[in-house]
Amino acid sequence: QESQESGLPEYIKIVEVGPRDGLQNEKVIIPTDIKIELINRLSKTGLPAIEVTSFVSSKWVPQMADHKEVMRGIERHPGVQYPVLTPNLQGFHSAIAAGATEVSVFGAASESFSKMNINCSIEESIGKFEEVAKSARNMNIPVRGYVSCALGCPYEGKITPAKVAEVSKRLYSMGCYEISLGDTIGVGTPGSMKRMLEAVMKEIPLSALAVHCHDTYGQALANILTAIQMGVAVVDSSVAGLGGCPYARGATGNVATEDVIYMLNGLGINTGVNLYTVMEAGNFICTALNKKTNSKVAQASFNTGTI
Amino acid sequence: AFPKRVKVVEVGPRDGLQNEKNVVPTPVKINLINMLSETGLSVIEATSFVSPKWVPQMADHTEVMRGINKLPGISYPVLTPNLKGFQAAVAAGAKEVAIFGAASELFTKKNINCSIDESLERFSEVMTAARAASIPVRGYVSCVLGCPYEGKISTAKVAEVSKKMYSMGCYEISLGDTIGIGTPGSMKEMLTAVMKEVPVGALAVHCHDTYGQALANILVALQVGVSVVDASVAGLGGCPYAQGASGNVATEDLVYMLNGLGIHTGVDLQKLMDTGTFICNALNRRTNSKVSQASCRL
């Protein structure tokens, strides 16, 4: 009721990216069985989507080298999606062979970032993704599209909303069912978030949009709030705020799932997720990584003896 | 629409340091305030004229008040819990004071050992003396979005206490989410109730980031017209109710957001970060400001 009156979505889908985006940006290599245990715990929290791993060459991303074993080893809960990253057709085929039933492709709104990250231009990357999308369509496999650097680029600095809208439209037109707009270095603020979404919403239906905010400058929740005030109803986050920022040494990266859920609960928005069980999963992985949680909710709850 | 200008009230030297474990030497406190005075901040809460028995960190209040450079155009309010503290503050050169109420009976009892009504009586003595001396008084209301003892706090109670303090003569009421449990929903509801009794131009928000909600809460406050925000350099000041958890929102992170929104604050973010670095080194602790953390690429 509260959320209806305020104009906010009644339900928000949380896409948990901890096991992929989170772990990929953690220094310590996690054993396969720990990854599987983390994902199994997350499967019991009510999260509707958990990004499991990345079918990328282990030469580039050693943390994801065990993608096949992880994919095959996890429990698959009914009603939960387990997307995996597939940068190209080869990765796609490998993912399907390992049992994947949903994939993601990773574009960027910055030429420099695209070049530095995947060693090709935006146009060339779109070409690769189109191959994936075509095969996926033939096999009825849904594809999610990511657009990085939506609010700024570590190399180019400012990124125009028009460019973000253009790349988003290309991904959507090729068949991506959802476009996740990523503030890759967390530089965005509610002002730039609003302007970017306004431009993208001219090209993509609201229901197909998601935001993927990094908390590197502490702006994530304010940016997410802005997005949901505009009607965005899908939010990416990472349990315990796993995943630092590769562009600012020692800085944080992904926003913590616990902190997002706390805010959405307070707003009366339904997510289907049990905050307590997410905190427990967060506690598990932080113990395994031997690190402190990046979630303030978890920090506060553990210290008042609520956990 | 957002306000075009926001006044940032820096509470690091008082609220921040008061909740830090390590007692900071007087010269360090003075240097902190002097550095803050160079950042463009127009209000810096300097210290608290409370008994050192209760708050050892603030025992040097007179020395701090006398030792700082008082730049023109900058206000240096100090806390005065009662008439005695007020008189000591004025004698030490204070030109603005603050009084601390709460929207929770239990919190008031545990914190200052009396009821809300009794605390307001004490404050009225301060108000009378302040009026006679032409000294402006800022009123704080704690526990506006929840209490560590009572739990939920009714918005009507917050509005009632705010109204009483405003009617007494406080020029501004700072609404404090003391344990940081508020979210944009509860913030909006509370402000809606308070704004029926106190004009929005006289309201400030004082958000704690204990659950990571501070900037989102501040954002909705701005959206309903609040244009005064309290913050603490480097996010100084933990939460006394959740050991190891954070407290005050970091001024750097607030200013970063306001800059991004095109809202004028007059604050130089780099100088602010440098000040945060200074006090964190002195306290031998890491900053709680994410902006500061991200900007340190050495």
Coordinates of C-alpha atoms in Angstrom, one line a residue:
Chain A
Q1 CA 0.0 0.0 0.0
E2 CA 2.7 2.4 1.1
S3 CA 4.6 1.9 -2.1
Q4 CA 1.6 2.3 -4.3
E5 CA 0.7 5.6 -2.8
S6 CA 4.3 6.9 -3.3
G7 CA 4.4 6.0 -7.0
L8 CA 7.1 3.4 -6.4
P9 CA 7.0 -0.1 -7.9
E10 CA 5.1 -2.6 -5.8
Y11 CA 7.6 -5.3 -6.5
I12 CA 11.3 -5.1 -7.3
K13 CA 13.3 -8.0 -8.8
I14 CA 16.7 -8.2 -7.2
V15 CA 19.4 -9.7 -9.4
E16 CA 22.2 -11.1 -7.2
V17 CA 25.6 -10.8 -8.9
G18 CA 27.8 -11.7 -6.0
P19 CA 29.0 -15.1 -7.2
R20 CA 30.0 -13.6 -10.5
D21 CA 30.6 -9.9 -10.5
G22 CA 31.4 -10.0 -6.8
L23 CA 33.8 -12.9 -6.7
Q24 CA 35.4 -11.8 -10.0
N25 CA 36.6 -8.7 -8.4
E26 CA 37.9 -10.3 -5.2
K27 CA 41.6 -10.9 -4.9
V28 CA 41.4 -14.3 -3.2
I29 CA 40.6 -17.2 -5.5
I30 CA 37.7 -19.1 -4.0
P31 CA 37.6 -22.9 -4.2
T32 CA 34.8 -24.4 -6.3
D33 CA 32.9 -26.0 -3.5
I34 CA 32.7 -22.7 -1.6
K35 CA 31.3 -21.0 -4.7
I36 CA 28.7 -23.8 -5.0
E37 CA 27.9 -23.5 -1.3
L38 CA 27.4 -19.7 -1.6
I39 CA 25.1 -20.1 -4.5
N40 CA 23.1 -22.9 -2.8
R41 CA 22.6 -20.6 0.2
L42 CA 21.5 -17.7 -2.0
S43 CA 19.0 -20.0 -3.7
K44 CA 17.2 -20.4 -0.4
T45 CA 16.8 -16.7 0.3
G46 CA 14.0 -15.9 -2.1
L47 CA 16.3 -14.2 -4.7
P48 CA 14.7 -14.7 -8.1
A49 CA 18.0 -14.5 -10.1
I50 CA 21.5 -15.4 -9.2
E51 CA 24.3 -14.7 -11.6
V52 CA 26.4 -17.8 -11.3
T53 CA 29.6 -17.6 -13.3
S54 CA 31.3 -16.5 -16.5
F55 CA 32.2 -18.6 -19.5
V56 CA 35.2 -16.5 -20.3
S57 CA 38.7 -17.7 -20.9
S58 CA 40.4 -18.6 -17.6
K59 CA 43.5 -16.8 -18.9
W60 CA 41.6 -13.5 -18.5
V61 CA 39.6 -14.3 -15.4
P62 CA 41.2 -17.0 -13.3
Q63 CA 38.5 -16.7 -10.6
M64 CA 35.9 -18.0 -13.1
A65 CA 38.1 -20.9 -14.4
D66 CA 35.8 -23.4 -12.8
H67 CA 32.7 -22.2 -14.6
K68 CA 31.7 -25.7 -15.8
E69 CA 32.1 -27.3 -12.4
V70 CA 30.1 -24.5 -10.7
M71 CA 27.3 -24.7 -13.3
R72 CA 27.1 -28.4 -13.0
G73 CA 27.5 -28.5 -9.2
I74 CA 24.8 -26.1 -8.0
E75 CA 21.4 -27.0 -6.9
R76 CA 18.8 -25.5 -9.3
H77 CA 15.8 -24.2 -7.3
P78 CA 12.5 -23.9 -9.2
G79 CA 11.6 -20.3 -9.8
V80 CA 15.2 -19.1 -9.6
Q81 CA 17.1 -18.1 -12.7
Y82 CA 20.9 -18.8 -12.9
P83 CA 22.3 -16.6 -15.7
V84 CA 25.9 -16.8 -16.8
L85 CA 28.1 -14.4 -18.7
T86 CA 29.0 -15.4 -22.3
P87 CA 31.3 -13.0 -24.0
N88 CA 31.1 -14.8 -27.4
L89 CA 29.7 -17.7 -29.3
Q90 CA 32.3 -20.1 -28.0
G91 CA 31.5 -19.2 -24.4
F92 CA 27.8 -19.5 -25.2
H93 CA 28.1 -23.1 -26.5
S94 CA 30.2 -24.1 -23.5
A95 CA 27.6 -22.6 -21.2
I96 CA 24.8 -24.5 -22.8
A97 CA 26.8 -27.7 -22.7
A98 CA 27.2 -27.2 -19.0
G99 CA 23.5 -26.7 -18.4
A100 CA 23.0 -23.0 -18.5
T101 CA 19.4 -21.8 -19.3
E102 CA 20.0 -18.1 -19.4
V103 CA 23.0 -16.0 -20.5
S104 CA 24.3 -12.4 -20.4
V105 CA 26.3 -10.3 -22.7
F106 CA 28.4 -7.3 -21.6
G107 CA 28.5 -4.2 -23.7
A108 CA 29.8 -0.7 -22.8
A109 CA 28.8 2.9 -23.6
S110 CA 32.5 3.8 -23.9
E111 CA 34.8 3.0 -26.8
S112 CA 37.9 3.2 -24.7
F113 CA 36.4 0.9 -22.0
S114 CA 35.4 -1.6 -24.6
K115 CA 38.9 -1.6 -26.1
M116 CA 40.6 -1.9 -22.8
N117 CA 38.2 -4.5 -21.4
I118 CA 37.5 -6.8 -24.3
N119 CA 40.0 -5.5 -26.9
C120 CA 37.5 -4.5 -29.5
S121 CA 35.3 -1.5 -30.5
I122 CA 31.7 -1.2 -29.4
E123 CA 30.6 -2.1 -32.9
E124 CA 32.8 -5.2 -33.0
S125 CA 31.5 -6.3 -29.6
I126 CA 27.9 -5.9 -30.8
G127 CA 28.7 -8.2 -33.7
K128 CA 29.9 -10.9 -31.3
F129 CA 26.8 -10.5 -29.1
E130 CA 24.5 -10.7 -32.1
E131 CA 26.0 -14.2 -32.8
V132 CA 25.2 -15.2 -29.3
A133 CA 21.7 -13.7 -29.4
K134 CA 21.0 -15.5 -32.6
S135 CA 22.0 -18.9 -31.3
A136 CA 20.2 -18.1 -28.0
R137 CA 17.0 -17.3 -29.9
N138 CA 17.1 -20.6 -31.8
M139 CA 17.4 -22.5 -28.5
N140 CA 14.9 -20.3 -26.6
I141 CA 17.6 -19.1 -24.2
P142 CA 16.9 -15.6 -22.7
V143 CA 19.7 -13.1 -23.0
R144 CA 20.3 -10.2 -20.6
G145 CA 22.3 -7.3 -21.9
Y146 CA 24.6 -5.1 -19.7
V147 CA 25.8 -1.6 -20.6
S148 CA 28.9 -0.6 -18.6
C149 CA 30.0 2.9 -17.9
A150 CA 26.5 4.2 -18.1
L151 CA 27.3 7.2 -15.8
G152 CA 31.0 7.6 -16.5
C153 CA 34.1 5.9 -17.7
P154 CA 37.5 5.4 -16.0
Y155 CA 39.2 6.3 -19.2
E156 CA 36.9 8.7 -21.1
G157 CA 35.4 10.4 -18.0
K158 CA 31.9 11.8 -19.0
I159 CA 29.6 9.6 -21.0
T160 CA 26.7 11.1 -22.8
P161 CA 23.2 9.7 -22.0
A162 CA 22.6 9.6 -25.8
K163 CA 25.5 7.1 -26.2
V164 CA 24.1 4.9 -23.4
A165 CA 20.6 5.0 -25.1
E166 CA 22.2 4.0 -28.4
V167 CA 24.1 1.0 -27.1
S168 CA 21.1 -0.1 -25.0
K169 CA 18.8 0.1 -28.0
R170 CA 21.3 -2.1 -30.1
L171 CA 21.3 -4.7 -27.3
Y172 CA 17.5 -4.6 -26.9
S173 CA 16.9 -4.8 -30.7
M174 CA 19.0 -7.9 -31.0
G175 CA 16.8 -9.7 -28.5
C176 CA 18.0 -9.0 -25.0
Y177 CA 15.0 -9.2 -22.7
E178 CA 16.5 -6.8 -20.1
I179 CA 19.2 -4.1 -20.2
S180 CA 21.1 -3.6 -17.0
L181 CA 22.7 -0.1 -16.9
G182 CA 25.9 -0.2 -15.0
D183 CA 27.5 2.7 -13.1
T184 CA 30.8 0.8 -13.4
I185 CA 33.0 3.1 -11.4
G186 CA 30.2 4.4 -9.1
V187 CA 30.7 8.0 -10.0
G188 CA 27.0 8.7 -10.8
T189 CA 24.8 10.7 -8.6
P190 CA 21.0 11.1 -8.6
G191 CA 21.2 13.9 -11.1
S192 CA 23.2 12.0 -13.7
M193 CA 21.2 8.8 -13.0
K194 CA 18.0 10.7 -13.8
R195 CA 19.3 12.2 -17.0
M196 CA 20.7 8.9 -18.3
L197 CA 17.5 7.0 -17.5
E198 CA 15.4 9.7 -19.2
A199 CA 17.4 9.3 -22.4
V200 CA 17.3 5.4 -22.3
M201 CA 13.6 5.3 -21.5
K202 CA 12.9 7.0 -24.8
E203 CA 14.3 3.9 -26.5
I204 CA 13.6 1.0 -24.2
P205 CA 10.4 0.1 -22.3
L206 CA 10.8 0.8 -18.5
S207 CA 9.9 -2.8 -17.7
A208 CA 13.0 -4.0 -19.6
L209 CA 15.4 -1.8 -17.6
A210 CA 17.6 -2.6 -14.6
V211 CA 20.2 -0.6 -12.7
H212 CA 23.6 -2.0 -11.6
C213 CA 25.0 0.6 -9.2
H214 CA 28.5 0.6 -7.7
D215 CA 29.0 2.1 -4.3
T216 CA 32.5 3.4 -4.8
Y217 CA 31.5 6.9 -3.9
G218 CA 28.8 6.0 -1.5
Q219 CA 26.1 7.0 -4.0
A220 CA 24.5 3.7 -4.8
L221 CA 21.4 3.7 -2.7
A222 CA 20.6 7.3 -3.5
N223 CA 21.0 6.4 -7.2
I224 CA 18.9 3.3 -6.9
L225 CA 16.2 5.3 -5.1
T226 CA 16.2 7.8 -8.0
A227 CA 15.8 4.9 -10.5
I228 CA 12.9 3.3 -8.7
Q229 CA 11.2 6.7 -8.3
M230 CA 11.3 6.8 -12.1
G231 CA 9.7 3.3 -12.2
V232 CA 12.7 1.0 -12.7
A233 CA 11.8 -2.3 -11.0
V234 CA 15.0 -4.4 -11.4
V235 CA 18.0 -3.8 -9.3
D236 CA 21.4 -5.6 -9.3
S237 CA 23.3 -6.1 -6.1
S238 CA 26.0 -8.2 -4.5
V239 CA 25.7 -10.1 -1.2
A240 CA 28.0 -8.5 1.4
G241 CA 28.9 -5.9 -1.2
L242 CA 31.4 -8.4 -2.7
G243 CA 33.7 -7.1 -5.4
G244 CA 36.0 -4.1 -5.1
C245 CA 36.6 -1.6 -7.8
P246 CA 39.5 -2.5 -10.2
Y247 CA 39.9 1.2 -11.0
A248 CA 40.3 2.6 -7.5
R249 CA 42.5 0.5 -5.4
G250 CA 41.0 -0.3 -2.0
A251 CA 37.7 1.3 -2.9
T252 CA 34.4 -0.6 -2.8
G253 CA 32.4 -1.8 -5.8
N254 CA 29.0 -3.4 -5.9
V255 CA 26.2 -2.2 -3.7
A256 CA 25.4 -4.7 -0.9
T257 CA 22.2 -6.7 -1.4
E258 CA 21.5 -6.5 2.3
D259 CA 21.5 -2.7 2.2
V260 CA 19.3 -2.6 -0.9
I261 CA 16.8 -5.0 0.7
Y262 CA 16.8 -3.0 3.9
M263 CA 15.8 0.1 2.0
L264 CA 13.2 -1.6 -0.1
N265 CA 11.7 -3.3 3.0
G266 CA 11.5 0.1 4.7
L267 CA 9.7 1.5 1.6
G268 CA 7.1 -1.3 1.7
I269 CA 8.3 -2.7 -1.6
N270 CA 8.1 -6.5 -2.1
T271 CA 11.2 -8.3 -3.1
G272 CA 10.4 -11.9 -2.0
V273 CA 13.8 -12.0 -0.3
N274 CA 14.5 -12.8 3.3
L275 CA 17.0 -10.3 4.6
Y276 CA 18.2 -12.5 7.4
T277 CA 19.1 -15.4 5.2
V278 CA 21.0 -13.1 2.9
M279 CA 23.0 -11.8 5.8
E280 CA 23.8 -15.4 6.8
A281 CA 25.0 -16.1 3.2
G282 CA 27.1 -12.9 3.4
N283 CA 28.6 -14.0 6.7
F284 CA 29.5 -17.4 5.2
I285 CA 31.3 -15.9 2.2
C286 CA 33.1 -13.2 4.1
T287 CA 34.4 -15.8 6.5
A288 CA 35.6 -17.9 3.5
L289 CA 37.2 -14.8 2.0
N290 CA 38.6 -13.7 5.4
K291 CA 37.3 -10.2 5.0
K292 CA 34.8 -7.9 6.6
T293 CA 31.5 -7.4 5.0
N294 CA 30.8 -4.3 3.0
S295 CA 27.2 -4.3 4.0
K296 CA 26.4 -1.7 6.7
V297 CA 23.2 -3.5 7.6
A298 CA 25.2 -6.7 8.2
Q299 CA 27.8 -4.7 10.2
A300 CA 25.1 -3.1 12.4
S301 CA 23.1 -6.3 12.8
F302 CA 26.0 -8.5 13.8
N303 CA 27.2 -6.0 16.3
T304 CA 23.9 -5.5 18.1
G305 CA 23.6 -9.3 18.5
T306 CA 20.7 -9.5 16.1
I307 CA 22.6 -12.2 14.3
Chain B
A1 CA 12.6 20.0 -7.5
F2 CA 15.7 20.2 -5.3
P3 CA 16.7 23.3 -3.3
K4 CA 19.3 25.4 -5.2
R5 CA 21.5 25.8 -2.1
V6 CA 22.0 23.6 0.9
K7 CA 23.6 24.6 4.1
V8 CA 25.9 21.8 5.4
V9 CA 26.3 21.8 9.2
E10 CA 29.6 20.1 10.1
V11 CA 29.3 18.1 13.3
G12 CA 32.6 16.2 13.2
P13 CA 34.4 18.1 15.9
R14 CA 31.5 17.6 18.3
D15 CA 29.2 14.7 17.4
G16 CA 32.0 13.0 15.5
L17 CA 34.8 13.1 18.1
Q18 CA 32.4 12.5 21.0
N19 CA 31.7 9.1 19.6
E20 CA 35.3 8.2 18.8
K21 CA 37.0 5.9 21.3
N22 CA 40.4 7.7 21.3
V23 CA 40.5 10.9 23.2
V24 CA 42.0 13.6 20.9
P25 CA 44.4 16.2 22.3
T26 CA 43.2 19.8 22.3
P27 CA 45.7 21.1 19.7
V28 CA 44.5 18.4 17.3
K29 CA 40.8 19.4 17.8
I30 CA 41.8 23.1 17.3
N31 CA 43.6 22.2 14.1
L32 CA 40.7 20.1 12.8
I33 CA 38.3 23.0 13.3
N34 CA 40.7 25.5 11.8
M35 CA 41.1 23.3 8.7
L36 CA 37.4 22.9 8.4
S37 CA 37.1 26.7 8.6
E38 CA 39.1 26.8 5.3
T39 CA 36.8 24.5 3.4
G40 CA 33.9 26.8 2.8
L41 CA 31.7 25.3 5.5
S42 CA 29.6 28.0 7.1
V43 CA 28.7 26.1 10.3
I44 CA 31.1 24.0 12.4
E45 CA 29.9 22.6 15.7
A46 CA 32.9 23.1 17.8
T47 CA 32.4 21.4 21.2
S48 CA 30.0 20.6 24.0
F49 CA 29.8 22.4 27.4
V50 CA 28.8 19.2 29.2
S51 CA 30.4 17.9 32.4
P52 CA 33.7 16.0 31.6
K53 CA 32.5 13.3 33.9
W54 CA 29.9 12.3 31.3
V55 CA 31.8 13.2 28.1
P56 CA 35.6 13.1 28.7
Q57 CA 36.3 13.8 25.0
M58 CA 34.7 17.3 25.4
A59 CA 36.5 18.1 28.7
D60 CA 38.6 20.7 27.0
H61 CA 35.6 22.7 25.7
T62 CA 36.8 26.0 27.1
E63 CA 40.3 25.7 25.6
V64 CA 39.0 24.6 22.2
M65 CA 36.5 27.5 22.1
R66 CA 39.2 30.0 23.0
G67 CA 41.9 28.4 20.8
I68 CA 40.2 28.2 17.4
N69 CA 40.4 30.8 14.7
K70 CA 36.9 32.2 14.3
L71 CA 36.6 33.3 10.7
P72 CA 34.0 35.9 9.8
G73 CA 30.9 34.4 8.2
I74 CA 31.3 31.1 10.0
S75 CA 29.2 30.0 12.9
Y76 CA 30.7 27.8 15.7
P77 CA 27.8 26.5 17.7
V78 CA 28.4 24.6 20.9
L79 CA 26.1 22.2 22.8
T80 CA 24.7 23.5 26.1
P81 CA 22.7 20.9 28.0
N82 CA 21.6 23.4 30.7
L83 CA 22.0 26.9 32.1
K84 CA 25.4 26.2 33.7
G85 CA 26.8 24.9 30.4
F86 CA 25.3 27.9 28.6
Q87 CA 27.0 30.4 30.9
A88 CA 30.3 28.6 30.6
A89 CA 30.0 28.6 26.8
V90 CA 29.3 32.3 26.7
A91 CA 32.1 33.1 29.0
A92 CA 34.4 31.1 26.7
G93 CA 33.3 33.2 23.7
A94 CA 30.4 31.1 22.2
K95 CA 28.1 33.1 19.9
E96 CA 25.6 30.3 19.1
V97 CA 24.4 27.3 21.1
A98 CA 22.5 24.1 20.6
I99 CA 20.2 22.1 22.8
F100 CA 19.4 18.4 22.5
G101 CA 15.9 17.0 22.9
A102 CA 14.5 13.6 21.9
A103 CA 11.2 12.2 20.6
S104 CA 11.6 9.2 23.0
E105 CA 10.9 9.2 26.7
L106 CA 13.1 6.1 27.4
F107 CA 16.0 7.6 25.4
T108 CA 15.7 10.9 27.3
K109 CA 15.7 9.0 30.6
K110 CA 18.7 6.9 29.7
N111 CA 20.6 9.7 28.1
I112 CA 20.0 12.7 30.5
N113 CA 18.1 11.1 33.3
C114 CA 14.8 13.0 33.1
S115 CA 11.5 13.0 31.1
I116 CA 11.0 14.9 27.8
D117 CA 8.9 17.6 29.6
E118 CA 11.6 18.0 32.3
S119 CA 14.3 18.4 29.6
L120 CA 12.2 21.0 27.9
E121 CA 12.0 22.9 31.2
R122 CA 15.8 22.9 31.5
F123 CA 16.0 24.1 27.9
S124 CA 13.6 27.0 28.5
E125 CA 16.1 28.3 31.1
V126 CA 18.8 28.3 28.4
M127 CA 16.4 29.9 25.9
T128 CA 15.6 32.8 28.3
A129 CA 19.3 33.5 28.9
A130 CA 20.1 33.1 25.2
R131 CA 17.4 35.5 24.2
A132 CA 18.7 38.1 26.7
A133 CA 22.2 37.7 25.3
S134 CA 21.0 37.7 21.6
I135 CA 22.5 34.2 21.1
P136 CA 20.8 32.0 18.5
V137 CA 19.8 28.5 19.7
R138 CA 19.6 25.4 17.5
G139 CA 17.3 22.6 18.6
Y140 CA 18.1 18.9 18.0
V141 CA 15.4 16.2 18.2
S142 CA 16.9 12.7 18.6
C143 CA 15.4 9.3 17.7
V144 CA 13.1 10.8 15.0
L145 CA 13.0 7.6 12.9
G146 CA 13.4 5.1 15.8
C147 CA 14.8 4.6 19.3
P148 CA 17.3 2.0 20.5
Y149 CA 15.1 1.4 23.5
E150 CA 11.5 2.1 22.4
G151 CA 11.8 0.9 18.8
K152 CA 9.2 2.7 16.7
I153 CA 8.6 6.4 17.3
S154 CA 5.4 8.0 16.2
T155 CA 5.6 10.9 13.8
A156 CA 3.2 12.8 15.9
K157 CA 5.6 12.7 18.8
V158 CA 8.4 14.0 16.7
A159 CA 6.2 16.8 15.4
E160 CA 5.1 17.6 19.0
V161 CA 8.6 17.9 20.4
S162 CA 9.8 19.8 17.3
K163 CA 7.0 22.3 17.7
K164 CA 7.7 22.8 21.4
M165 CA 11.4 23.5 20.7
Y166 CA 10.6 25.8 17.8
S167 CA 8.0 27.7 19.8
M168 CA 10.6 28.1 22.6
G169 CA 12.7 30.1 20.2
C170 CA 15.1 27.7 18.4
Y171 CA 15.8 29.1 15.0
E172 CA 16.3 25.7 13.5
I173 CA 15.3 22.1 14.4
S174 CA 17.7 19.3 13.4
L175 CA 15.9 16.0 13.1
G176 CA 18.2 13.2 14.0
D177 CA 18.0 9.6 12.9
T178 CA 20.1 8.6 15.9
I179 CA 20.5 4.9 15.2
G180 CA 20.3 5.2 11.4
I181 CA 17.5 2.8 11.0
G182 CA 15.3 5.2 8.9
T183 CA 14.6 4.6 5.3
P184 CA 13.3 7.0 2.6
G185 CA 9.7 5.9 3.4
S186 CA 9.9 6.6 7.2
M187 CA 11.9 9.8 6.5
K188 CA 9.2 11.2 4.2
E189 CA 6.4 10.3 6.6
M190 CA 8.1 11.9 9.5
L191 CA 8.9 15.1 7.6
T192 CA 5.4 15.4 6.4
A193 CA 4.1 15.3 10.0
V194 CA 6.8 17.8 11.2
M195 CA 6.3 20.2 8.4
K196 CA 2.7 20.7 9.5
E197 CA 4.1 22.3 12.7
V198 CA 7.5 23.8 11.8
P199 CA 8.2 25.7 8.5
V200 CA 10.5 23.6 6.2
G201 CA 13.0 26.5 6.1
A202 CA 13.6 25.9 9.8
L203 CA 14.3 22.2 9.4
A204 CA 17.5 20.2 9.1
V205 CA 18.2 16.5 8.9
H206 CA 20.9 14.7 10.8
C207 CA 21.2 11.2 9.3
H208 CA 23.3 8.4 10.6
D209 CA 24.6 5.9 8.1
T210 CA 24.6 2.9 10.4
Y211 CA 22.4 0.9 7.9
G212 CA 23.8 2.6 4.8
Q213 CA 20.6 4.6 4.3
A214 CA 21.8 8.1 5.0
L215 CA 22.3 9.5 1.5
A216 CA 19.0 8.0 0.3
N217 CA 17.2 9.5 3.3
I218 CA 18.9 12.9 2.8
L219 CA 17.8 12.7 -0.9
V220 CA 14.1 12.4 0.0
A221 CA 14.5 15.2 2.6
L222 CA 15.8 17.4 -0.1
Q223 CA 12.9 16.4 -2.4
V224 CA 10.4 17.6 0.2
G225 CA 12.2 20.9 0.6
V226 CA 14.7 20.5 3.4
S227 CA 17.8 22.6 2.7
V228 CA 20.0 22.1 5.8
V229 CA 21.9 18.9 6.2
D230 CA 24.2 17.8 9.1
A231 CA 27.3 15.6 8.4
S232 CA 30.6 14.7 9.9
V233 CA 34.0 14.9 8.1
A234 CA 35.3 11.4 7.3
G235 CA 32.1 10.1 8.8
L236 CA 33.6 10.5 12.2
G237 CA 31.7 9.0 15.1
G238 CA 30.6 5.4 15.5
C239 CA 27.2 4.3 16.8
P240 CA 27.2 3.8 20.6
Y241 CA 24.3 1.3 20.1
A242 CA 25.8 -1.0 17.6
Q243 CA 29.4 -1.7 18.4
G244 CA 31.7 -1.4 15.4
A245 CA 28.9 0.0 13.2
S246 CA 29.2 3.4 11.6
G247 CA 27.4 6.5 12.7
N248 CA 27.3 10.0 11.1
V249 CA 27.1 10.3 7.4
A250 CA 30.4 11.5 5.9
T251 CA 30.5 15.2 4.8
E252 CA 32.6 14.3 1.7
D253 CA 30.0 11.8 0.5
L254 CA 27.2 14.3 1.1
V255 CA 29.0 17.1 -0.8
Y256 CA 29.8 14.7 -3.7
M257 CA 26.1 13.9 -4.1
L258 CA 25.1 17.6 -3.8
N259 CA 27.7 18.6 -6.3
G260 CA 26.4 15.9 -8.7
L261 CA 22.9 17.4 -8.3
G262 CA 24.1 20.9 -9.1
I263 CA 23.2 22.1 -5.6
H264 CA 25.4 24.9 -4.2
T265 CA 27.1 24.3 -0.9
G266 CA 30.1 26.5 -1.1
V267 CA 32.3 23.6 0.1
D268 CA 35.6 22.7 -1.5
L269 CA 35.6 18.9 -1.6
Q270 CA 39.3 18.5 -2.0
K271 CA 40.0 20.7 1.1
L272 CA 37.4 18.7 3.0
M273 CA 39.0 15.4 2.0
D274 CA 42.4 16.7 3.1
T275 CA 40.9 17.6 6.5
G276 CA 39.4 14.1 6.8
T277 CA 42.8 12.7 6.0
F278 CA 44.4 14.8 8.8
I279 CA 41.9 13.8 11.5
C280 CA 42.0 10.1 10.5
N281 CA 45.7 10.0 10.8
A282 CA 45.5 11.7 14.2
L283 CA 42.9 9.2 15.3
N284 CA 44.9 6.4 13.7
R285 CA 41.8 5.1 11.9
R286 CA 40.5 4.6 8.4
T287 CA 38.0 7.1 6.9
N288 CA 34.4 6.2 6.7
S289 CA 34.0 8.3 3.6
K290 CA 33.7 6.3 0.4
V291 CA 34.6 9.4 -1.7
S292 CA 37.8 9.7 0.3
Q293 CA 38.5 6.0 0.0
A294 CA 38.0 6.1 -3.8
S295 CA 40.0 9.2 -4.3
C296 CA 43.1 7.8 -2.6
R297 CA 45.0 6.3 -5.4
L298 CA 48.5 6.7 -4.1

